[in-house]
Coordinates of C-alpha atoms and ligand atoms in Angstrom, one line a residue:
X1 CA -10.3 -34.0 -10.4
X2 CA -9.7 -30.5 -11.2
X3 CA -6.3 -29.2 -12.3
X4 CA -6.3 -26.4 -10.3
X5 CA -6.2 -25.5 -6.8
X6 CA -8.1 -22.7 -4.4
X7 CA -6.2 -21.2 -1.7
X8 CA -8.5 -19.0 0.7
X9 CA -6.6 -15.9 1.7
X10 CA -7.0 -13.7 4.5
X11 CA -5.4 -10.3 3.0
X12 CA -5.7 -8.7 6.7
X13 CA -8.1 -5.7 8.2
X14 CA -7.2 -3.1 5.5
X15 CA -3.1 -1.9 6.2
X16 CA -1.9 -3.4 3.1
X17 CA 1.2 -4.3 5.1
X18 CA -0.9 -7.0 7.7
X19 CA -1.0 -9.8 5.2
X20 CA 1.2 -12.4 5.7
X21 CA 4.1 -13.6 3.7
X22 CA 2.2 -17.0 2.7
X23 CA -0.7 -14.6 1.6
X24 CA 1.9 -12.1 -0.2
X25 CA 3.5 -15.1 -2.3
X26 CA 0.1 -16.7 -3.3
X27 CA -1.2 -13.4 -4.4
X28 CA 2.0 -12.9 -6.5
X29 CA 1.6 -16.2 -8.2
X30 CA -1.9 -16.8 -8.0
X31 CA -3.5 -16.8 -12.1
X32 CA -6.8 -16.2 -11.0
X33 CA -7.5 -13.7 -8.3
X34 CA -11.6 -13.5 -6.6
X35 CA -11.0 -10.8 -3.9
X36 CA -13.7 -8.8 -2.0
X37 CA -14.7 -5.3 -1.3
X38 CA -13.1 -5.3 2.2
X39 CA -9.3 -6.0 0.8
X40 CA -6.9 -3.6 1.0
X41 CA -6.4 -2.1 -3.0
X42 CA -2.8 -1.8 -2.8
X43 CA -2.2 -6.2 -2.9
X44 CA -3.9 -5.9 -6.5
X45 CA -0.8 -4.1 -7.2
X46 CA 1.5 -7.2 -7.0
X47 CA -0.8 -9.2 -9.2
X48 CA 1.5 -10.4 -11.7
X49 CA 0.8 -9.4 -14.9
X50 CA -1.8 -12.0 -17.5
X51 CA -3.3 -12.9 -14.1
X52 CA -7.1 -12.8 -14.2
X53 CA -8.2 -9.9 -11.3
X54 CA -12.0 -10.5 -10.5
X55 CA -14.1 -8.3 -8.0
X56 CA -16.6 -10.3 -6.9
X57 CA -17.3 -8.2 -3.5
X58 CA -19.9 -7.4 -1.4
X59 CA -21.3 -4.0 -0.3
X60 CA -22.9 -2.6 2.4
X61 CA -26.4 -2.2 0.7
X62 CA -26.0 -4.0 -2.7
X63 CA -24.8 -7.6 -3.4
X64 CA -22.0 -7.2 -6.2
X65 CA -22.4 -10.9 -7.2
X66 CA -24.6 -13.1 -4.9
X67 CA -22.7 -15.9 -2.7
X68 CA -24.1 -18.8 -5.3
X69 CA -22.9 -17.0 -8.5
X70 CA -19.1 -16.8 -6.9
X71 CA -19.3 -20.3 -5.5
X72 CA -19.7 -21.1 -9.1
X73 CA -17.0 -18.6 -10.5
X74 CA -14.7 -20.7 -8.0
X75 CA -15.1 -23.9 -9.1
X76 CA -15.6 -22.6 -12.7
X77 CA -11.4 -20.9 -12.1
X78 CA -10.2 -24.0 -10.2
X79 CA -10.8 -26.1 -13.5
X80 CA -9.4 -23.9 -15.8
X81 CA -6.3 -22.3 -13.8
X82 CA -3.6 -23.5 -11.8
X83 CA -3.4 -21.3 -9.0
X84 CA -6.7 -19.7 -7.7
X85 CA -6.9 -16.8 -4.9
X86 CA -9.8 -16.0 -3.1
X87 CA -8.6 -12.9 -0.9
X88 CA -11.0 -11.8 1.5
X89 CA -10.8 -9.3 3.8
X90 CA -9.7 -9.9 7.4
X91 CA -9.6 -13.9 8.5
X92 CA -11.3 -15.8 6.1
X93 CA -13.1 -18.2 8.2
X94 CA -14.4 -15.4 10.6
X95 CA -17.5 -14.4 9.3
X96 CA -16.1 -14.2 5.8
X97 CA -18.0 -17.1 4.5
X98 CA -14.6 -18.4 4.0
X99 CA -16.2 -22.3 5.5
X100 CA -19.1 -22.6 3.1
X101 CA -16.5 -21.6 0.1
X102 CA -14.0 -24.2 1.6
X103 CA -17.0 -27.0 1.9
X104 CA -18.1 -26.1 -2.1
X105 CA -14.2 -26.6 -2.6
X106 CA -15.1 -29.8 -1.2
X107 CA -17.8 -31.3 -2.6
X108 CA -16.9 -30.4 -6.4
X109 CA -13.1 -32.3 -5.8
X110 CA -11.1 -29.3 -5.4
X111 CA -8.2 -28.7 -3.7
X112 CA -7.8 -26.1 -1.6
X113 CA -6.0 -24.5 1.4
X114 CA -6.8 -21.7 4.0
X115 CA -4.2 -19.2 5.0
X116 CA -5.6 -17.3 8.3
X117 CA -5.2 -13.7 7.8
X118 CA -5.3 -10.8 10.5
X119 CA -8.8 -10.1 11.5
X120 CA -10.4 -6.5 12.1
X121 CA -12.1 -7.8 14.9
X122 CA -8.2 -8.3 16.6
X123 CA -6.8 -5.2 14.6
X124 CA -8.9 -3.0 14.8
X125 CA -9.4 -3.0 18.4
X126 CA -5.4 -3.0 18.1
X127 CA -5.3 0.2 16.2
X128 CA -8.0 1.7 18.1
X129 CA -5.8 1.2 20.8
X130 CA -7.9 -1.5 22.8
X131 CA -6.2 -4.6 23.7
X132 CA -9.0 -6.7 24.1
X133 CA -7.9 -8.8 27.4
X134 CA -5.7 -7.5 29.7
X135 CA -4.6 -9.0 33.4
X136 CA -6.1 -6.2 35.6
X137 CA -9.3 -5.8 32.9
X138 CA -10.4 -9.4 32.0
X139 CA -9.5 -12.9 30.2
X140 CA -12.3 -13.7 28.3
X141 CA -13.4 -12.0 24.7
X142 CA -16.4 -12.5 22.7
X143 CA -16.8 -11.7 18.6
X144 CA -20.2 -11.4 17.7
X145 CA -22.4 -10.7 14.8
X146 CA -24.3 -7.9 15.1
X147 CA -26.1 -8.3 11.6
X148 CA -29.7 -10.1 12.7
X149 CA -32.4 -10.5 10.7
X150 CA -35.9 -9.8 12.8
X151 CA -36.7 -8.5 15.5
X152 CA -35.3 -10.6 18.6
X153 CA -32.5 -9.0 20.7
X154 CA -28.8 -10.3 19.8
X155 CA -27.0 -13.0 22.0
X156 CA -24.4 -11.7 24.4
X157 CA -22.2 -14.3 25.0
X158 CA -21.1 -14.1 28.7
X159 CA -17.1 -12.3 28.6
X160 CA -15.6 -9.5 29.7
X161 CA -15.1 -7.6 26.5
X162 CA -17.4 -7.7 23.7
X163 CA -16.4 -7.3 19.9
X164 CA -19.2 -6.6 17.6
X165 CA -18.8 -6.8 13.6
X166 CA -21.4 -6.4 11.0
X167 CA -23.4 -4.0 13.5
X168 CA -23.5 -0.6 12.3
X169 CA -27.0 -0.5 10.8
X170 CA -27.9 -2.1 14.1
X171 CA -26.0 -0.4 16.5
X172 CA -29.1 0.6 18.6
X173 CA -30.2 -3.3 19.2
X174 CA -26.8 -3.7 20.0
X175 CA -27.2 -1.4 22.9
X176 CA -30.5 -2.5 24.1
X177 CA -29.4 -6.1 23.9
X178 CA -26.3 -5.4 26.3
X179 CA -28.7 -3.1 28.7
X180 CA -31.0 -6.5 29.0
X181 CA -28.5 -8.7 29.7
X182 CA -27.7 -6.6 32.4
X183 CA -24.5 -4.2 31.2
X184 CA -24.7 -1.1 32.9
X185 CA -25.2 2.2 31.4
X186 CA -21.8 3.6 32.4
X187 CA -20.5 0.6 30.8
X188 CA -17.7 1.7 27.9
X189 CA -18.0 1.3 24.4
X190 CA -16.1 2.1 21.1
X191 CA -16.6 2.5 17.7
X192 CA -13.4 1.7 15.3
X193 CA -13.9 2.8 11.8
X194 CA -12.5 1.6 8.9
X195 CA -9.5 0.3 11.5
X196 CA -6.1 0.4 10.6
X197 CA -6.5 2.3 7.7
X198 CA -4.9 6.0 7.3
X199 CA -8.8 7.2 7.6
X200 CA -9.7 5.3 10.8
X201 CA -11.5 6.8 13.9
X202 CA -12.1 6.3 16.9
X203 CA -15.7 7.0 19.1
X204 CA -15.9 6.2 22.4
X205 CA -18.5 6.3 25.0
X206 CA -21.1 4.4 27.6
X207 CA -24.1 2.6 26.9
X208 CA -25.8 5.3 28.1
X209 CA -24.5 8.0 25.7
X210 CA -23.4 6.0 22.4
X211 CA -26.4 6.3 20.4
X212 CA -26.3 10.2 20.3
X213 CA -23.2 10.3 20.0
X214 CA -22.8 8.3 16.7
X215 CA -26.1 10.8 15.4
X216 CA -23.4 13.7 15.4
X217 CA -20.7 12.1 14.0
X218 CA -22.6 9.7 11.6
X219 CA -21.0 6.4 11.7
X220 CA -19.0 4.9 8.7
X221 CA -18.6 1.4 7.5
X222 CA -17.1 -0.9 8.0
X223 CA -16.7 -0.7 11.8
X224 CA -16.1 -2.7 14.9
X225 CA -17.7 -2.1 18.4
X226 CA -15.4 -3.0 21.1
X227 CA -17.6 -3.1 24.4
X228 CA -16.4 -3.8 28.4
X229 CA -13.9 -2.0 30.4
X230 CA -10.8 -2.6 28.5
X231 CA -12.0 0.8 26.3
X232 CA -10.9 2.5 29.5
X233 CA -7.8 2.5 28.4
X234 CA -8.1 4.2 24.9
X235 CA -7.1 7.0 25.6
X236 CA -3.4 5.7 26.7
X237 CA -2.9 3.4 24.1
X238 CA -3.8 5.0 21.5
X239 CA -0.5 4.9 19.1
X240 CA -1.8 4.9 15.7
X241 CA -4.0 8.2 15.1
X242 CA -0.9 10.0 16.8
X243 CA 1.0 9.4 13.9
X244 CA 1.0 11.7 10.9
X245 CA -0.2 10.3 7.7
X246 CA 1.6 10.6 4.9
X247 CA 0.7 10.0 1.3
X248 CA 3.7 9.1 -0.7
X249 CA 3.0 8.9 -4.6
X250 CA 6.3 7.5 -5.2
X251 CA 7.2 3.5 -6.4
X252 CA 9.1 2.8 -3.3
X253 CA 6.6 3.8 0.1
X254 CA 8.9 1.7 3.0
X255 CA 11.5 3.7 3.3
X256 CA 9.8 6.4 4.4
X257 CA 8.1 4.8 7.1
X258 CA 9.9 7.0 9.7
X259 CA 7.7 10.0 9.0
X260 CA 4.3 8.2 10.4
X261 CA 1.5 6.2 8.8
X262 CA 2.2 5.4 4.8
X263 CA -0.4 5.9 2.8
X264 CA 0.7 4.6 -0.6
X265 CA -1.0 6.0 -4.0
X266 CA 1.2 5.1 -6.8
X267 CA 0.2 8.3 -9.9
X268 CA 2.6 7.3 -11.9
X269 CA 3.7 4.1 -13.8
X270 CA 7.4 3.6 -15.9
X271 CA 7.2 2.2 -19.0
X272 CA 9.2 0.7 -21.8
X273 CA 10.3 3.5 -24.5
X274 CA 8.2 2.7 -27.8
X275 CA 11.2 3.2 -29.8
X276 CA 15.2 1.8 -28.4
X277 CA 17.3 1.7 -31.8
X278 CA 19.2 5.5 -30.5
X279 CA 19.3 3.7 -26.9
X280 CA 20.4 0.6 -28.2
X281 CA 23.5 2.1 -30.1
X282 CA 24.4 4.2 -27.5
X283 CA 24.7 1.2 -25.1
X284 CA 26.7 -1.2 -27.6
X285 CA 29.5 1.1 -26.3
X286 CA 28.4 1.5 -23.2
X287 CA 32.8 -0.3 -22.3
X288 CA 33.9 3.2 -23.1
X289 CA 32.4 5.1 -20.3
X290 CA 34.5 6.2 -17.4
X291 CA 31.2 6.8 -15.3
X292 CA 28.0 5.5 -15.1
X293 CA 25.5 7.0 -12.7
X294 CA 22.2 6.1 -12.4
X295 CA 19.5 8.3 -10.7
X296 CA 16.5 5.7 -10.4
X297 CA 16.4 1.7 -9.7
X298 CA 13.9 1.8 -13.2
X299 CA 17.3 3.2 -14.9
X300 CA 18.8 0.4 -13.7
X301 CA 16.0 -2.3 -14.4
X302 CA 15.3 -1.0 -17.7
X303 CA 19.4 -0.5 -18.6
X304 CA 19.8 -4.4 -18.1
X305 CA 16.9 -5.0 -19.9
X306 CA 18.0 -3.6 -22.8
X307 CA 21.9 -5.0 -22.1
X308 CA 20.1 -8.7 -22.2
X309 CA 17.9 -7.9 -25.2
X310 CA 21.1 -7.5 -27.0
X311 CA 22.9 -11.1 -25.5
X312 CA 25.2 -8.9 -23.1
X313 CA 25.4 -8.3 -19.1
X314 CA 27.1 -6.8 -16.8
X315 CA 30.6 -7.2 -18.1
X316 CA 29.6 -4.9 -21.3
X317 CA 30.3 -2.2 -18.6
X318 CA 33.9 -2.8 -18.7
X319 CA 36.0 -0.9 -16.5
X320 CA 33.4 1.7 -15.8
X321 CA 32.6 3.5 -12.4
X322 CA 29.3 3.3 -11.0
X323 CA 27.5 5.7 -9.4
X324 CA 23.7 5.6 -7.6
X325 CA 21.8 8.7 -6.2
X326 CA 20.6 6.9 -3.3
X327 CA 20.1 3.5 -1.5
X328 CA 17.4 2.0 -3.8
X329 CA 18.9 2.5 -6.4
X330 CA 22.0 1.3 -4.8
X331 CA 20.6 -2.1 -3.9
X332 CA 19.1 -2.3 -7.1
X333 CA 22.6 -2.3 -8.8
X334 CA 23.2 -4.9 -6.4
X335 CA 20.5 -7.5 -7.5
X336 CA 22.6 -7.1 -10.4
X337 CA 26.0 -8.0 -8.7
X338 CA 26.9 -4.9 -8.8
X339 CA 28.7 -2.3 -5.8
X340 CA 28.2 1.6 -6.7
X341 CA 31.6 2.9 -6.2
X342 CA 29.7 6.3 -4.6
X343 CA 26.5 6.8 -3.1
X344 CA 25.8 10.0 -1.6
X345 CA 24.1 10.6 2.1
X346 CA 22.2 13.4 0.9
X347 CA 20.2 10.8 -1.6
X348 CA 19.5 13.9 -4.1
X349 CA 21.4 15.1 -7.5
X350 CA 22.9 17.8 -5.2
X351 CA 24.4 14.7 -2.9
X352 CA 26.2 13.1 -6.2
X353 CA 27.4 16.7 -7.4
X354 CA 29.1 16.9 -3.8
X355 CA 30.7 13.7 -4.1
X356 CA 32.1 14.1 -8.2
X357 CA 33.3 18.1 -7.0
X358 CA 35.8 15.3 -4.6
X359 CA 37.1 13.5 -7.7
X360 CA 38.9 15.3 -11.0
X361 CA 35.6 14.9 -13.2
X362 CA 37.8 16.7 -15.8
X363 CA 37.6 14.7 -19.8
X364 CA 35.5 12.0 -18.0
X365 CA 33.4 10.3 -19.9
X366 CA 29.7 10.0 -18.1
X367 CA 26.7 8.3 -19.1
X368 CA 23.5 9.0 -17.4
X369 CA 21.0 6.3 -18.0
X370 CA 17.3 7.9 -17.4
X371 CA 13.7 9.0 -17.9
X372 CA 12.6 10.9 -20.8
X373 CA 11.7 13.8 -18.9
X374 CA 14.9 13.8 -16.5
X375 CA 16.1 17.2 -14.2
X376 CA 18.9 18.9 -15.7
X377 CA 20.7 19.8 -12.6
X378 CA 23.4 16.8 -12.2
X379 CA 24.2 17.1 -16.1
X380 CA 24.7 20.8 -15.9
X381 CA 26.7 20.1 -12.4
X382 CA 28.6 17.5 -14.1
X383 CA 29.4 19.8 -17.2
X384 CA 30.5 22.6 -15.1
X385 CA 33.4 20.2 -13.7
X386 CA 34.5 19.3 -17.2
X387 CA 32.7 16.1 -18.0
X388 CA 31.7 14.6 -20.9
X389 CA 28.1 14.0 -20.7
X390 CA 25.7 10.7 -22.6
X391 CA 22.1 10.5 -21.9
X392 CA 20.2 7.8 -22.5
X393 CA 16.7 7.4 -22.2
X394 CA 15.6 3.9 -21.3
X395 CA 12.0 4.6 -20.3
X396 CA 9.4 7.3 -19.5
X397 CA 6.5 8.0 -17.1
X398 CA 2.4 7.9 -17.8
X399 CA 0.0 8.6 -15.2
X400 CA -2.0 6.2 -13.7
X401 CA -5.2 6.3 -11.7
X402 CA -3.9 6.6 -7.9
X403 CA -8.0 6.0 -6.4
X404 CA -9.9 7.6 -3.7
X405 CA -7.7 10.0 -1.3
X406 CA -9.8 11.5 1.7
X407 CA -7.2 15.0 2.4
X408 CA -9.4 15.1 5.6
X409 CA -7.5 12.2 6.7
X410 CA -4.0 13.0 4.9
X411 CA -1.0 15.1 6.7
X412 CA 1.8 15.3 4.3
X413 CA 1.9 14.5 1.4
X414 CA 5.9 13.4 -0.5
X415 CA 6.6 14.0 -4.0
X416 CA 9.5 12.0 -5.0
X417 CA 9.9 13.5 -8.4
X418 CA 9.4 16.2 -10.7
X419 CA 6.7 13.4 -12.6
X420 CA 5.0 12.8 -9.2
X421 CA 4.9 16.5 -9.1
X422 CA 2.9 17.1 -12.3
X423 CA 0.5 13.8 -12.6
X424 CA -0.5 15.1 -8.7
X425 CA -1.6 18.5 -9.9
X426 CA -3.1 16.8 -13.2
X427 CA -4.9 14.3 -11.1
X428 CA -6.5 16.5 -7.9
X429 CA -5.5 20.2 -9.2
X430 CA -4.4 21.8 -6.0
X431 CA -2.4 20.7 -2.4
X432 CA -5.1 21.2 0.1
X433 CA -4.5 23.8 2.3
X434 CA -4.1 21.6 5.5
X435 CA -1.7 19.4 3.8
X436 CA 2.0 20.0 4.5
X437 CA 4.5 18.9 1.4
X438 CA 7.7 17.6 1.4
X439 CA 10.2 17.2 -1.4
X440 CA 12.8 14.7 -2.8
X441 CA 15.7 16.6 -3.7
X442 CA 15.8 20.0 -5.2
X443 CA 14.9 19.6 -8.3
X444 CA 11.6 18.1 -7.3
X445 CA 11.4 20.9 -4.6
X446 CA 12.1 23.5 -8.0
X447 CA 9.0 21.5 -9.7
X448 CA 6.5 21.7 -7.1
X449 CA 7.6 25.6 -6.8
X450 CA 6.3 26.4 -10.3
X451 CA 2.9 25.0 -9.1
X452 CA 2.9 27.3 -6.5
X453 CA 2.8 24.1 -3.6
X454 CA 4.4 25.6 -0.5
X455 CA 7.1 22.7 0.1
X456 CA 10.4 21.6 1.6
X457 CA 12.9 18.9 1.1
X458 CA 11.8 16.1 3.1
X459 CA 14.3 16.3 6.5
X460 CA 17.0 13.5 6.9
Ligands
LIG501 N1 -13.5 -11.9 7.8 C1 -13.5 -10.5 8.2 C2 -14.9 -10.0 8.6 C3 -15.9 -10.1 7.6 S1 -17.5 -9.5 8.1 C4 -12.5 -10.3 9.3 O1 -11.9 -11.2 9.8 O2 -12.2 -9.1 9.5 C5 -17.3 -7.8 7.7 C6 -17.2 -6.9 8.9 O3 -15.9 -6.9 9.4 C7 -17.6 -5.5 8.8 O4 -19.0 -5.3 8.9 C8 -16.9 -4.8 9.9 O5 -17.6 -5.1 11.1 C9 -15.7 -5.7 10.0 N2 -14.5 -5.0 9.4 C10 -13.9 -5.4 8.3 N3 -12.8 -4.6 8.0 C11 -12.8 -3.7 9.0 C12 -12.0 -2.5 9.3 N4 -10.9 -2.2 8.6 N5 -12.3 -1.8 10.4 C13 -13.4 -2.1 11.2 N6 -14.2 -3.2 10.9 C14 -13.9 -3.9 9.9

């Protein structure tokens, strides 16, 4: 018997946030992680850090690694690791070859489980704005395959609506086979590309009409045809494209969810300070402070880092006031036990200066744990009121390779620092022109000035 154990994960149609919470926590935990092609990027993310990361997909034209060589890397993983995750795209046992994986589980004594995941057949029919049965429309569904090898016609299962995968290459026997079964050719069909992500779209049409159609517009991968009378009602369902899209480039995407569809790029990464001895003096006093405001939840991870690298907690901070920019940062203090005696409503260095110009700041002793390349405004704010002003630096920012972004597809775009700011214009040199751009707080707002991006603060 093998140590180890496979779980088969269904990480969901391609919105990161569709995976479920059993998939989430295996994926966090796993030691060994096989995903495919298909998944969305973002779950490698939350990997945790050893953890072996293996792509082992497969793509539309070109086999990455054929089906027998990651059978074997399965078993191979299972034996040497504890917890092993295969994520694949969508439901695993629906056309995902998620069964014969399971059965080679099987047969070599390994133990595994399956955990369902959302599938694009459902989803994106979902986003598309389809529901696939529906009382006054019909009760039955079919999902087919619409990859066939040869020349025969495709199966049509007898239903009401028909769900094709795997059928863009073969689109036009898809057609014929539904016109010899007997589907009329005013019957409606849809195309849903790359469904519920920020870059799907939506064709519809008739039986009649389709192939021409998908000429012009030249189809993408992956897709799903959705076929039968349900597509009637499109055009009235249809929540998903109506929402802007928004690429946020900050560490913290969910709360921001109000202003339409998240599309989450992470350009920069915090890390550690190579050197802490001034830090590390600064903080064995850190008792004597009257204030200690924080402008970031990494000042605050990285601040009780360092306070546990030296033996202490939160007691070191003694009779000192706390202060936090903005809610994340807020409940970050409070993972710690702590409660920030202000947090401003208008989450922004401007929104703290409000609330100190409220208190006699007058001989007060502040220390402002941050990055090393930190705004100067709340410092200079807090100097004009007669403070007595610390900084420490605790860690800094690098860029990091955010992927692919398609601007054709992208809204708005958030910067949600001065660093976001700079590693955006480093990374893709210029806001395209149809993309509007918000700010978080002034003094990112003063950052993306000097590169000449046309931008507000982001409204309340
Ligand atoms: N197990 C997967 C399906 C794997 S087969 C699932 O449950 O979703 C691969 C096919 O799934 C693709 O050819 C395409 O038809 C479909 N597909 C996967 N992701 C998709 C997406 N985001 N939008 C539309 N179709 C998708």
């Amino acid at each position: 018997m093998s140590q180890g154990k496979v779980y088969l994960v269904g990480a969901g149609p391609g919105d990161v946030e569709l995976i479920t919470l059993k998939g989430y926590q295996l994926i966090c935990r796993a030691d060994a992680v096989l995903y495919d092609h298909l998944i969305p990027v973002e779950l490698l993310d939350i990997v945790k850090p050893g953890a072996e990361v293996i792509a082992v997909g497969k793509f539309a034209s070109r086999h990455t690694m054929p089906q027998s060589q990651i059978n074997k890397l399965l078993i191979e993983k299972a034996k040497s690791k504890k917890v092993v995750v295969r994520l694949k795209g969508g439901d695993p046992y629906l056309f995902g070859r998620g069964g014969e994986e399971a059965e080679i589980c099987f047969e070599a004594g390994v133990d595994f489980e399956v955990v369902p995941g959302v599938t694009s057949a459902l989803a994106a029919a979902c986003y598309g704005g389809i529901p696939p049965t529906h009382r006054d429309y019909t009760s039955d569904v079919a999902i087919v395959t619409g990859h066939r090898k040869g020349d025969g016609p495709i199966e049509i299962p007898k239903a009401g609506t028909v769900i094709f995968l795997m059928g863009v290459s073969n689109i036009k026997k898809i057609i014929n086979s539904l016109i010899g079964e007997g589907w009329g050719e005013e019957t409606k069909i849809a195309a849903i590309e790359r469904g519920s992500c920020y870059d799907q779209r939506v064709i519809t049409g008739t039986l009649g009409t389709f192939l021409k159609k998908v000429k012009q517009v030249v189809l993408r991968t992956p897709a799903v045809f959705v076929v039968g009378r349900v597509v009637e009602l499109q055009g009235k369902l249809d929540w998903f494209t109506k929402k802007p899209n928004v690429l946020v480039l900050g560490q913290y995407p969910q709360k921001y969810r109000r202003l339409g569809n998240i599309v989450h790029r992470r350009i920069i990464d915090c890390v550690p300070m190579d050197d802490y001895s001034r830090a590390d003096s600064m903080l064995k006093g850190i008792g004597n402070f009257d204030w200690i405001v924080f402008t970031s939840a990494n000042g605050v991870k990285y601040l009780f880092e360092r306070l546990h690298a030296m033996g202490k907690d939160v007691r070191a901070f003694s009779n000192a006031k706390i202060g936090a920019i903005g809610k994340t940062t807020a409940h970050k203090l409070g993972e710690f036990g702590i409660v920030a005696d202000i947090v401003p409503q208008n989450e922004s260095s401007e929104g703290l200066l409000g609330e100190f110009a409220k208190i006699d700041m007058e001989n007060q002793k502040v220390l402002l744990p941050q990055s090393e390349i930190a705004s100067e405004e709340l410092p200079n704010g807090l100097l004009g009121m007669g403070a007595l002003i610390e900084k420490v630096c605790l860690y800094k920012t690098v860029d990091r390779d955010p992927g692919s972004v398609d601007f054709d597809y992208i809204d708005q775009i958030l910067f949600t620092s001065g660093s976001t700011v700079r590693a955006f214009i480093r990374r893709f040199g210029q806001v395209p022109e149809n993309v509007k751009s918000y700010c978080l707080g002034q003094p990112t707002l003063n950052e993306a000035k000097k590169y000449n991006i046309n931008a507000e603060i982001v409204p309340g």
